[in-house]
Amino acid sequence: MNIVPAPVSVERDPAGDFTITATTAISAAPDAVPVGDHLAAVLRPSTGFRLPVVRDRPVDRGILLALGGADPRVGDSGYQLDIGRQAVIMRANMPSGLFAAVQTLRQLLPLAAENGGPWTLPGVRILDYPRFAHRGAMLDVSRHFFTVAEVKRYIDQIAQYKINVLHLHLTDDQGWRIEVRSWPRLATVGGSTQVGGGTGGYYTQDQYRELVAYAAARYITVIPEIDVPGHTNAALASYPELNRDGVAPPLFTGIGNAVGFSSLHTELEITYRFLDDVLAELAALTPGEYLHLGTDEAHATTEPEYRRFLERVLPMVAKRGKKVIGWHEILRAELPESAVAQYWGTTSAHKEVADAAARGHRIVLSPANRAYLDMKYDEDTPVGFEWAGFIDVDTAYGWDPGSYLRDVPESAVLGVEAPLWSETLSAPKHIDLMAFPRVPAIAELGWSPWSTHDWEGFGRRLAAHGPRWEAQGIDFHRSSRVAWP
Ligand code: TNX
């Protein structure tokens, strides 16, 4: 069995194989019907079977999705999956756990199930639940814009690996990608181009809501990022009045080595009216608990300005009932304990982050030399950067989030996240190439108990996913570290 991420425990029962046939039905607890529908939608095209989803009715030789009655260890996100000759039974406390069970079930089907049959599942008893609450993937839609359909495709890909957070980097120097009705030029001007020029794009609020709902249906929470005070050229270019001299700078379509060259003007009152409006609309679009303020690389802002700026902006998030997350530079400011810092450094010791953990802040780990999906695998990778080093899949996999940062205990780690910055990624096939097979590696670090960690075993399981990705049209990187079939 080649389940990724590795489950907490798997017991094989060779006598318990279950075959899905033309008469198999799916019976779901009322609140689990959407998950049952999702399972049916995955299985119907390949099997050609009807696979009716019924509400909580006993079915003969069926697949059961039950809420309640699971081992208490499964918590809110885990599940039990029992496959026997007569039935497949999934049990969880919450629908999100059943969704995770469905992802496991999908991986247990033979590859032929992506295009042929027979549809035999191995007899197993699985108990499974995540190690960390936050298992994220970040997509930069600012440097290059990705359409709603392209982002949905990425959501479908990551959902299979039990990723539960999609962090969207919505704004940066090169593009503002979300409609703000009170400041419409942000999208129409700030979203009108991208790296290398071209038309860029933005999400209308309706489209953005659609993305959030699409993710939610896969138990993925979207965390939107408005990166401030730096990384704001697109906003400054959209509104002259946001600039000290009242003159808008030109739109920026470069990459350049001047990262962090732009800044909102912390001494201009309009800056705060602007952000209050933006954050109000963003909070209203966000069912999740976090808004990401970026706050990284504010090289054009002095230390006192930076602190004062956040002092004004943090309450704008809090008053809308949201918590703040920021890149770890945010720790330079005075923060409420609920604020989360996302570590993107390349060292395994960081004093400010360790101090913050000791003060009660939770940390999301995205070490750039391990988790940055925009780093090349090796010198032959056609896109990407290498400032944090080459990251082949064994490097992406080979670290323990629970002990990675000195003096940041596992209890302070909210989870892991794999950022995909898009300065060099102009097409969905580039997302495929950079995310696979590394997203599954980071997903496993976030989900699986450390006791399952083993590069050899992981590499073997991963190899079996290659043909599945092919069947799904994912143009993945055939890393030489893995013995692909
Ligand atoms: C650093 S990481 C950045 C991004 C770039 C990325 C490229 C971080 C918080 N800032 O602005 O896109 O490197 O690898």
Coordinates of C-alpha atoms and ligand atoms in Angstrom, one line a residue:
M1 CA 0.0 0.0 0.0
N2 CA 1.4 3.3 -1.1
I3 CA -0.6 5.9 1.0
V4 CA 0.8 9.4 1.1
P5 CA 0.9 10.9 3.7
A6 CA 1.6 7.7 5.7
P7 CA -1.3 6.9 8.0
V8 CA -0.9 6.5 11.8
S9 CA -1.5 2.8 11.6
V10 CA -2.4 0.3 8.9
E11 CA -3.3 -3.3 9.5
R12 CA -3.7 -5.5 6.4
D13 CA -6.4 -8.2 6.3
P14 CA -5.9 -10.3 3.1
A15 CA -9.2 -11.9 3.6
G16 CA -11.0 -8.6 3.6
D17 CA -10.7 -7.3 0.0
F18 CA -13.7 -5.4 -1.2
T19 CA -14.6 -5.0 -4.9
I20 CA -16.6 -2.1 -6.1
T21 CA -19.2 -3.3 -8.6
A22 CA -22.1 -2.0 -10.6
T23 CA -24.4 -2.5 -7.6
T24 CA -22.2 -0.8 -5.0
A25 CA -24.0 2.1 -3.2
I26 CA -22.6 4.8 -0.9
S27 CA -24.5 5.5 2.3
A28 CA -23.7 8.7 4.1
A29 CA -24.7 10.3 7.4
P30 CA -26.8 13.4 6.6
D31 CA -24.0 15.8 7.2
A32 CA -21.6 13.6 5.2
V33 CA -23.7 13.5 2.0
P34 CA -21.4 16.1 0.4
V35 CA -18.4 13.9 1.1
G36 CA -20.3 10.9 -0.3
D37 CA -21.1 12.9 -3.4
H38 CA -17.4 13.8 -3.7
L39 CA -16.4 10.2 -3.5
A40 CA -19.0 9.2 -6.1
A41 CA -17.8 12.0 -8.4
V42 CA -14.3 10.7 -8.2
L43 CA -15.3 7.1 -8.8
R44 CA -18.1 7.4 -11.4
P45 CA -16.0 8.6 -14.4
S46 CA -13.4 5.8 -14.1
T47 CA -15.8 3.0 -13.1
G48 CA -18.8 3.9 -15.2
F49 CA -20.9 2.6 -12.2
R50 CA -23.9 4.5 -10.9
L51 CA -22.8 4.5 -7.3
P52 CA -25.9 6.1 -5.8
V53 CA -25.4 8.2 -2.7
V54 CA -28.1 7.4 -0.1
R55 CA -28.8 9.2 3.1
D56 CA -28.0 7.0 6.1
R57 CA -29.7 3.9 4.7
P58 CA -28.3 0.5 5.3
V59 CA -26.9 -0.8 2.0
D60 CA -26.0 -4.2 0.9
R61 CA -22.3 -4.4 0.0
G62 CA -21.7 -0.7 0.2
I63 CA -19.5 2.1 1.2
L64 CA -20.5 3.7 4.5
L65 CA -19.6 7.2 5.7
A66 CA -20.5 7.5 9.4
L67 CA -20.1 10.5 11.7
G68 CA -19.4 9.6 15.3
G69 CA -18.3 6.3 16.7
A70 CA -14.7 6.7 15.7
D71 CA -11.7 6.2 17.9
P72 CA -11.4 9.4 20.0
R73 CA -7.8 9.8 18.8
V74 CA -9.0 10.8 15.3
G75 CA -10.1 14.2 16.6
D76 CA -11.6 16.7 14.1
S77 CA -9.6 15.8 11.1
G78 CA -8.8 12.1 11.4
Y79 CA -10.8 9.0 10.5
Q80 CA -11.0 5.2 10.7
L81 CA -11.2 3.2 7.5
D82 CA -12.2 -0.4 7.6
I83 CA -12.3 -2.4 4.4
G84 CA -13.8 -5.8 4.6
R85 CA -15.4 -8.3 2.2
Q86 CA -18.9 -6.9 2.7
A87 CA -18.4 -3.2 3.3
V88 CA -16.1 -0.3 3.4
I89 CA -16.7 1.7 6.6
M90 CA -15.4 5.2 7.2
R91 CA -15.9 6.7 10.5
A92 CA -15.0 10.2 11.7
N93 CA -16.1 12.9 14.1
M94 CA -16.3 15.6 11.5
P95 CA -17.0 15.6 7.7
S96 CA -13.4 16.8 7.2
G97 CA -12.2 13.5 8.6
L98 CA -14.4 11.6 6.2
F99 CA -13.0 13.7 3.4
A100 CA -9.5 12.6 4.5
A101 CA -10.7 9.0 4.5
V102 CA -11.9 9.4 0.9
Q103 CA -8.4 10.6 -0.1
T104 CA -6.9 7.5 1.4
L105 CA -9.5 5.2 -0.2
R106 CA -8.7 6.7 -3.6
Q107 CA -5.1 5.9 -3.2
L108 CA -5.9 2.3 -2.2
L109 CA -7.7 1.7 -5.5
P110 CA -5.4 0.1 -8.0
L111 CA -4.0 2.6 -10.6
A112 CA -6.2 0.9 -13.2
A113 CA -9.0 2.6 -11.3
E114 CA -7.9 5.9 -12.8
N115 CA -8.7 4.3 -16.2
G116 CA -10.1 0.8 -16.3
G117 CA -10.8 -1.6 -13.4
P118 CA -11.2 -4.0 -11.7
W119 CA -12.0 -2.0 -8.7
T120 CA -10.7 -4.1 -5.8
L121 CA -9.7 -2.4 -2.5
P122 CA -7.4 -4.2 -0.1
G123 CA -8.8 -5.4 3.2
V124 CA -7.4 -3.0 5.8
R125 CA -8.0 -1.4 9.2
I126 CA -6.6 2.2 9.2
L127 CA -6.5 4.6 12.1
D128 CA -5.3 8.0 11.0
Y129 CA -5.1 11.6 12.1
P130 CA -2.8 14.6 11.5
R131 CA 0.3 15.5 13.5
F132 CA -0.2 19.3 12.8
A133 CA -3.3 21.4 12.4
H134 CA -1.9 23.6 9.6
R135 CA -0.9 21.8 6.4
G136 CA -0.6 24.5 3.9
A137 CA 0.3 25.2 0.3
M138 CA 0.9 28.8 -0.8
L139 CA 0.4 30.0 -4.4
D140 CA 1.7 33.4 -5.6
V141 CA -0.9 34.7 -8.0
S142 CA 0.6 38.1 -8.1
R143 CA 3.9 37.7 -10.0
H144 CA 2.0 35.7 -12.5
F145 CA -1.7 35.5 -12.5
F146 CA -3.4 32.1 -12.4
T147 CA -7.1 31.8 -13.4
V148 CA -9.9 30.5 -11.3
A149 CA -9.8 27.2 -13.2
E150 CA -6.0 26.9 -12.7
V151 CA -6.3 27.5 -9.0
K152 CA -9.1 25.0 -8.7
R153 CA -6.9 22.5 -10.5
Y154 CA -4.2 23.1 -7.9
I155 CA -6.8 22.8 -5.1
D156 CA -7.8 19.4 -6.4
Q157 CA -4.2 18.3 -6.6
I158 CA -3.3 19.3 -3.1
A159 CA -6.5 18.0 -1.5
Q160 CA -5.5 14.5 -2.4
Y161 CA -2.5 14.8 0.0
K162 CA -4.6 16.1 2.9
I163 CA -3.5 19.7 2.6
N164 CA -6.0 21.8 4.5
V165 CA -4.8 25.4 3.9
L166 CA -4.4 27.3 0.7
H167 CA -2.6 30.5 1.3
L168 CA -3.1 32.9 -1.7
H169 CA -0.5 35.6 -2.1
L170 CA -2.9 38.0 -3.7
T171 CA -0.8 41.2 -3.9
D172 CA 2.7 42.2 -4.6
D173 CA 4.7 44.7 -6.6
Q174 CA 3.8 43.1 -9.9
G175 CA 0.0 42.7 -9.4
W176 CA -3.0 43.2 -7.3
R177 CA -5.3 40.3 -7.9
I178 CA -8.5 40.8 -5.8
E179 CA -11.3 43.2 -6.6
V180 CA -11.7 45.8 -3.8
R181 CA -15.0 47.6 -4.5
S182 CA -14.1 50.7 -2.5
W183 CA -10.8 51.1 -4.3
P184 CA -11.6 49.6 -7.8
R185 CA -8.3 50.7 -9.5
L186 CA -6.4 48.2 -7.4
A187 CA -7.7 45.4 -9.6
T188 CA -8.3 47.3 -12.8
V189 CA -5.0 49.0 -12.9
G190 CA -2.9 47.1 -10.3
G191 CA -4.1 43.8 -11.7
S192 CA -3.6 44.7 -15.4
T193 CA -0.2 43.2 -15.9
Q194 CA 2.4 40.8 -14.5
V195 CA 6.0 39.7 -14.6
G196 CA 7.2 40.0 -18.2
G197 CA 4.2 42.2 -19.1
G198 CA 1.0 40.9 -20.6
T199 CA -2.5 41.3 -19.3
G200 CA -2.3 39.8 -15.8
G201 CA -5.7 39.6 -14.3
Y202 CA -7.6 39.6 -11.1
Y203 CA -10.4 37.8 -9.3
T204 CA -13.8 39.6 -9.0
Q205 CA -15.2 39.2 -5.5
D206 CA -17.7 36.6 -6.9
Q207 CA -14.9 34.6 -8.5
Y208 CA -12.9 34.8 -5.3
R209 CA -15.9 33.6 -3.3
E210 CA -16.2 30.7 -5.8
L211 CA -12.6 29.8 -5.1
V212 CA -13.1 29.9 -1.4
A213 CA -16.2 27.7 -1.6
Y214 CA -14.4 25.3 -4.0
A215 CA -11.6 24.9 -1.4
A216 CA -14.1 24.6 1.5
A217 CA -15.8 21.8 -0.3
R218 CA -12.5 20.0 -0.1
Y219 CA -12.0 21.0 3.5
I220 CA -9.3 23.5 2.6
T221 CA -9.4 27.0 4.2
V222 CA -8.1 29.8 2.1
I223 CA -5.8 32.3 3.9
P224 CA -5.7 35.5 1.8
E225 CA -2.5 37.6 1.9
I226 CA -2.4 41.3 1.3
D227 CA 1.4 42.0 1.6
V228 CA 2.1 45.3 3.4
P229 CA 3.8 47.6 3.9
G230 CA 6.4 46.5 1.4
H231 CA 5.7 44.6 -1.9
T232 CA 3.1 47.3 -2.7
N233 CA 4.0 48.8 -6.0
A234 CA 0.9 47.6 -7.7
A235 CA -1.3 49.5 -5.1
L236 CA 0.9 52.6 -5.3
A237 CA 0.7 52.5 -9.1
S238 CA -3.1 52.4 -8.9
Y239 CA -3.7 55.4 -6.7
P240 CA -1.5 58.5 -6.9
E241 CA -2.8 59.7 -3.6
L242 CA -1.1 56.8 -1.8
N243 CA 2.2 58.3 -2.7
R244 CA 3.9 61.0 -0.8
D245 CA 4.4 63.2 -3.9
G246 CA 1.0 62.4 -5.3
V247 CA 2.6 60.8 -8.3
A248 CA 1.9 57.1 -9.1
P249 CA 4.9 55.1 -10.0
P250 CA 4.7 53.0 -13.2
L251 CA 3.5 49.4 -13.0
F252 CA 6.3 47.0 -12.4
T253 CA 6.7 43.9 -14.5
G254 CA 10.3 42.9 -13.6
I255 CA 11.7 40.6 -11.1
G256 CA 14.9 42.5 -10.3
N257 CA 17.1 42.2 -7.3
A258 CA 15.4 45.1 -5.6
V259 CA 12.9 43.0 -3.8
G260 CA 11.3 45.1 -1.1
F261 CA 11.8 48.4 -3.0
S262 CA 8.3 49.6 -2.5
S263 CA 6.5 50.7 0.6
L264 CA 3.2 52.2 1.7
H265 CA 3.8 55.5 3.3
T266 CA 3.4 54.9 7.0
E267 CA 3.1 58.6 7.8
L268 CA 0.3 59.3 5.4
E269 CA -3.2 59.1 6.9
I270 CA -4.7 57.9 3.7
T271 CA -2.6 54.7 4.0
Y272 CA -4.7 53.7 7.0
R273 CA -8.0 54.6 5.4
F274 CA -7.0 52.5 2.4
L275 CA -6.0 49.5 4.5
D276 CA -9.1 49.7 6.7
D277 CA -11.3 49.5 3.6
V278 CA -9.2 46.7 2.0
L279 CA -9.2 44.6 5.2
A280 CA -12.9 45.2 5.7
E281 CA -13.7 43.7 2.3
L282 CA -11.2 41.0 2.6
A283 CA -12.5 39.9 6.0
A284 CA -16.0 39.8 4.6
L285 CA -14.8 37.4 1.9
T286 CA -13.0 35.2 4.4
P287 CA -14.7 32.5 6.4
G288 CA -11.4 31.3 7.8
E289 CA -9.9 32.7 11.0
Y290 CA -6.7 34.2 9.5
L291 CA -5.8 37.2 7.4
H292 CA -2.2 37.2 6.2
L293 CA -0.5 40.7 6.2
G294 CA 2.7 39.6 4.6
T295 CA 5.0 42.1 6.4
D296 CA 8.2 40.6 4.8
E297 CA 11.1 42.4 3.4
A298 CA 9.9 45.9 4.1
H299 CA 13.3 47.2 3.2
A300 CA 12.0 50.7 2.4
T301 CA 10.5 51.2 5.8
T302 CA 12.5 52.2 8.9
E303 CA 12.2 50.1 12.1
P304 CA 10.1 52.7 14.0
E305 CA 7.9 53.3 11.0
Y306 CA 7.4 49.5 10.6
R307 CA 6.3 49.1 14.2
R308 CA 4.0 52.1 14.2
F309 CA 2.5 50.9 10.9
L310 CA 1.6 47.5 12.4
E311 CA 0.3 49.1 15.6
R312 CA -2.3 50.9 13.5
V313 CA -3.1 47.9 11.2
L314 CA -3.3 45.0 13.6
P315 CA -6.5 46.3 15.2
M316 CA -8.1 46.5 11.8
V317 CA -7.8 42.8 11.6
A318 CA -8.8 42.1 15.2
K319 CA -12.0 44.3 15.0
R320 CA -13.2 42.1 12.2
G321 CA -12.9 39.0 14.3
K322 CA -9.8 37.7 12.5
K323 CA -6.4 36.7 13.6
V324 CA -3.2 37.8 12.0
I325 CA -0.6 35.8 10.3
G326 CA 2.6 37.3 8.8
W327 CA 6.0 36.3 7.6
H328 CA 8.3 36.0 10.6
E329 CA 9.5 39.6 10.2
I330 CA 6.2 40.5 11.8
L331 CA 7.7 39.6 15.1
R332 CA 9.5 42.9 15.1
A333 CA 6.2 44.5 16.1
E334 CA 4.2 44.2 19.2
L335 CA 1.6 41.5 18.6
P336 CA -1.4 39.9 20.2
E337 CA -0.6 36.3 21.3
S338 CA -2.9 34.9 18.7
A339 CA -0.7 36.2 15.9
V340 CA 1.1 33.5 13.9
A341 CA 4.5 33.9 12.4
Q342 CA 5.4 32.1 9.2
Y343 CA 9.1 31.2 9.3
W344 CA 10.8 31.4 5.9
G345 CA 14.5 31.6 6.9
T346 CA 17.2 29.2 5.9
T347 CA 18.8 28.6 9.3
S348 CA 17.7 26.1 11.9
A349 CA 18.0 28.6 14.7
H350 CA 16.3 31.9 14.9
K351 CA 16.2 33.9 18.1
E352 CA 13.2 36.1 17.4
V353 CA 11.1 33.1 16.4
A354 CA 12.2 31.1 19.4
D355 CA 11.4 34.0 21.7
A356 CA 8.0 34.4 20.1
A357 CA 7.3 30.7 20.6
A358 CA 8.2 31.1 24.3
R359 CA 5.7 34.0 24.5
G360 CA 3.0 31.7 23.2
H361 CA 2.9 32.5 19.5
R362 CA 2.4 29.6 17.1
I363 CA 4.8 29.2 14.2
V364 CA 4.1 27.9 10.7
L365 CA 7.3 26.5 9.2
S366 CA 8.2 27.2 5.6
P367 CA 12.0 27.1 5.7
A368 CA 13.1 28.3 2.3
N369 CA 15.8 25.7 1.8
R370 CA 13.3 22.9 2.4
A371 CA 9.8 24.0 1.7
Y372 CA 10.1 26.7 -1.0
L373 CA 8.6 25.1 -4.1
D374 CA 10.1 27.8 -6.4
M375 CA 13.6 26.6 -5.7
K376 CA 15.0 24.5 -8.5
Y377 CA 15.4 20.7 -7.9
D378 CA 18.9 20.9 -9.5
E379 CA 20.7 22.9 -12.2
D380 CA 18.6 21.4 -15.0
T381 CA 15.2 22.6 -13.6
P382 CA 13.9 24.9 -16.4
V383 CA 12.2 27.4 -14.1
G384 CA 12.6 28.6 -10.5
F385 CA 15.3 30.2 -8.4
E386 CA 18.2 28.8 -6.4
W387 CA 18.9 31.5 -3.8
A388 CA 18.0 29.1 -1.0
G389 CA 19.7 26.2 -2.7
F390 CA 18.6 23.3 -4.8
I391 CA 15.8 21.3 -3.2
D392 CA 15.3 17.8 -4.5
V393 CA 12.5 15.8 -3.1
D394 CA 14.7 14.0 -0.5
T395 CA 15.7 17.5 0.8
A396 CA 12.1 18.7 0.9
Y397 CA 11.2 15.5 2.9
G398 CA 14.3 15.3 5.1
W399 CA 13.5 17.5 8.1
D400 CA 11.4 17.3 11.2
P401 CA 9.0 20.2 11.7
G402 CA 8.7 19.3 15.4
S403 CA 12.4 19.8 16.1
Y404 CA 13.6 21.8 13.2
L405 CA 14.0 25.2 14.8
R406 CA 16.1 25.4 17.9
D407 CA 14.0 26.2 21.0
V408 CA 10.8 26.0 19.1
P409 CA 9.1 23.0 20.6
E410 CA 6.6 20.9 18.6
S411 CA 3.8 22.3 20.7
A412 CA 4.5 25.8 19.3
V413 CA 4.4 24.5 15.7
L414 CA 1.0 25.1 14.1
G415 CA 2.2 23.3 11.0
V416 CA 4.0 23.5 7.8
E417 CA 3.5 25.2 4.5
A418 CA 5.0 24.9 1.0
P419 CA 5.1 28.3 -0.8
L420 CA 5.1 28.5 -4.5
W421 CA 6.3 31.9 -5.6
S422 CA 5.6 32.6 -9.3
E423 CA 8.2 35.1 -10.6
T424 CA 9.4 32.4 -13.0
L425 CA 6.2 30.4 -13.3
S426 CA 4.0 31.5 -16.2
A427 CA 1.9 28.5 -16.9
P428 CA 0.1 25.7 -15.0
K429 CA 2.6 23.1 -16.2
H430 CA 5.2 25.0 -14.2
I431 CA 3.0 24.6 -11.1
D432 CA 2.8 20.9 -11.7
L433 CA 6.6 20.6 -12.2
M434 CA 7.5 22.5 -9.1
A435 CA 4.8 21.2 -6.8
F436 CA 5.1 17.5 -7.7
P437 CA 6.6 15.5 -6.1
R438 CA 7.5 18.0 -3.4
V439 CA 4.0 19.0 -2.2
P440 CA 3.3 15.4 -1.2
A441 CA 6.6 15.4 0.8
I442 CA 5.7 18.5 2.7
A443 CA 2.2 17.2 3.2
E444 CA 3.5 14.1 4.7
L445 CA 5.7 16.1 7.2
G446 CA 2.5 17.9 8.2
W447 CA 0.3 14.9 8.6
S448 CA 2.2 11.8 9.4
P449 CA 3.6 10.8 12.8
W450 CA 7.4 11.2 13.0
S451 CA 7.6 7.5 13.7
T452 CA 6.7 6.8 10.1
H453 CA 9.4 9.0 8.7
D454 CA 11.7 7.0 6.5
W455 CA 13.1 8.3 3.2
E456 CA 13.4 4.8 1.6
G457 CA 9.9 3.9 2.4
F458 CA 8.6 7.3 1.4
G459 CA 10.5 7.2 -1.9
R460 CA 8.9 3.8 -2.7
R461 CA 5.4 5.0 -1.9
L462 CA 5.9 8.2 -3.8
A463 CA 7.1 6.3 -6.9
A464 CA 3.8 4.5 -7.1
H465 CA 2.1 7.9 -7.3
G466 CA 3.9 8.9 -10.5
P467 CA 1.6 6.9 -12.8
R468 CA -1.4 8.3 -11.0
W469 CA -0.2 11.8 -11.6
E470 CA 0.3 10.9 -15.3
A471 CA -3.2 9.6 -15.4
Q472 CA -4.4 12.9 -13.9
G473 CA -2.4 14.9 -16.4
I474 CA 0.0 16.3 -13.8
D475 CA 3.3 17.1 -15.5
F476 CA 5.5 16.3 -12.5
H477 CA 9.3 16.3 -12.1
R478 CA 10.8 12.9 -12.5
S479 CA 13.4 13.4 -9.8
S480 CA 16.4 11.0 -10.1
R481 CA 16.1 10.3 -6.4
V482 CA 13.0 8.3 -6.9
A483 CA 12.7 4.9 -8.8
W484 CA 9.7 5.8 -10.8
P485 CA 8.1 2.7 -12.4
Ligands
TNX1 C1 11.3 35.8 -0.9 S1 9.7 34.7 1.2 C2 10.1 36.5 -0.8 C3 9.2 36.5 -2.0 C4 9.9 36.0 -3.2 C5 10.6 34.7 -2.9 C6 11.3 34.1 -4.1 C7 9.2 36.0 1.3 C8 8.4 36.2 2.5 N1 9.5 36.9 0.4 O1 8.8 37.9 -2.2 O2 8.9 35.7 -4.2 O3 11.6 35.0 -1.9 O4 11.8 32.9 -3.8

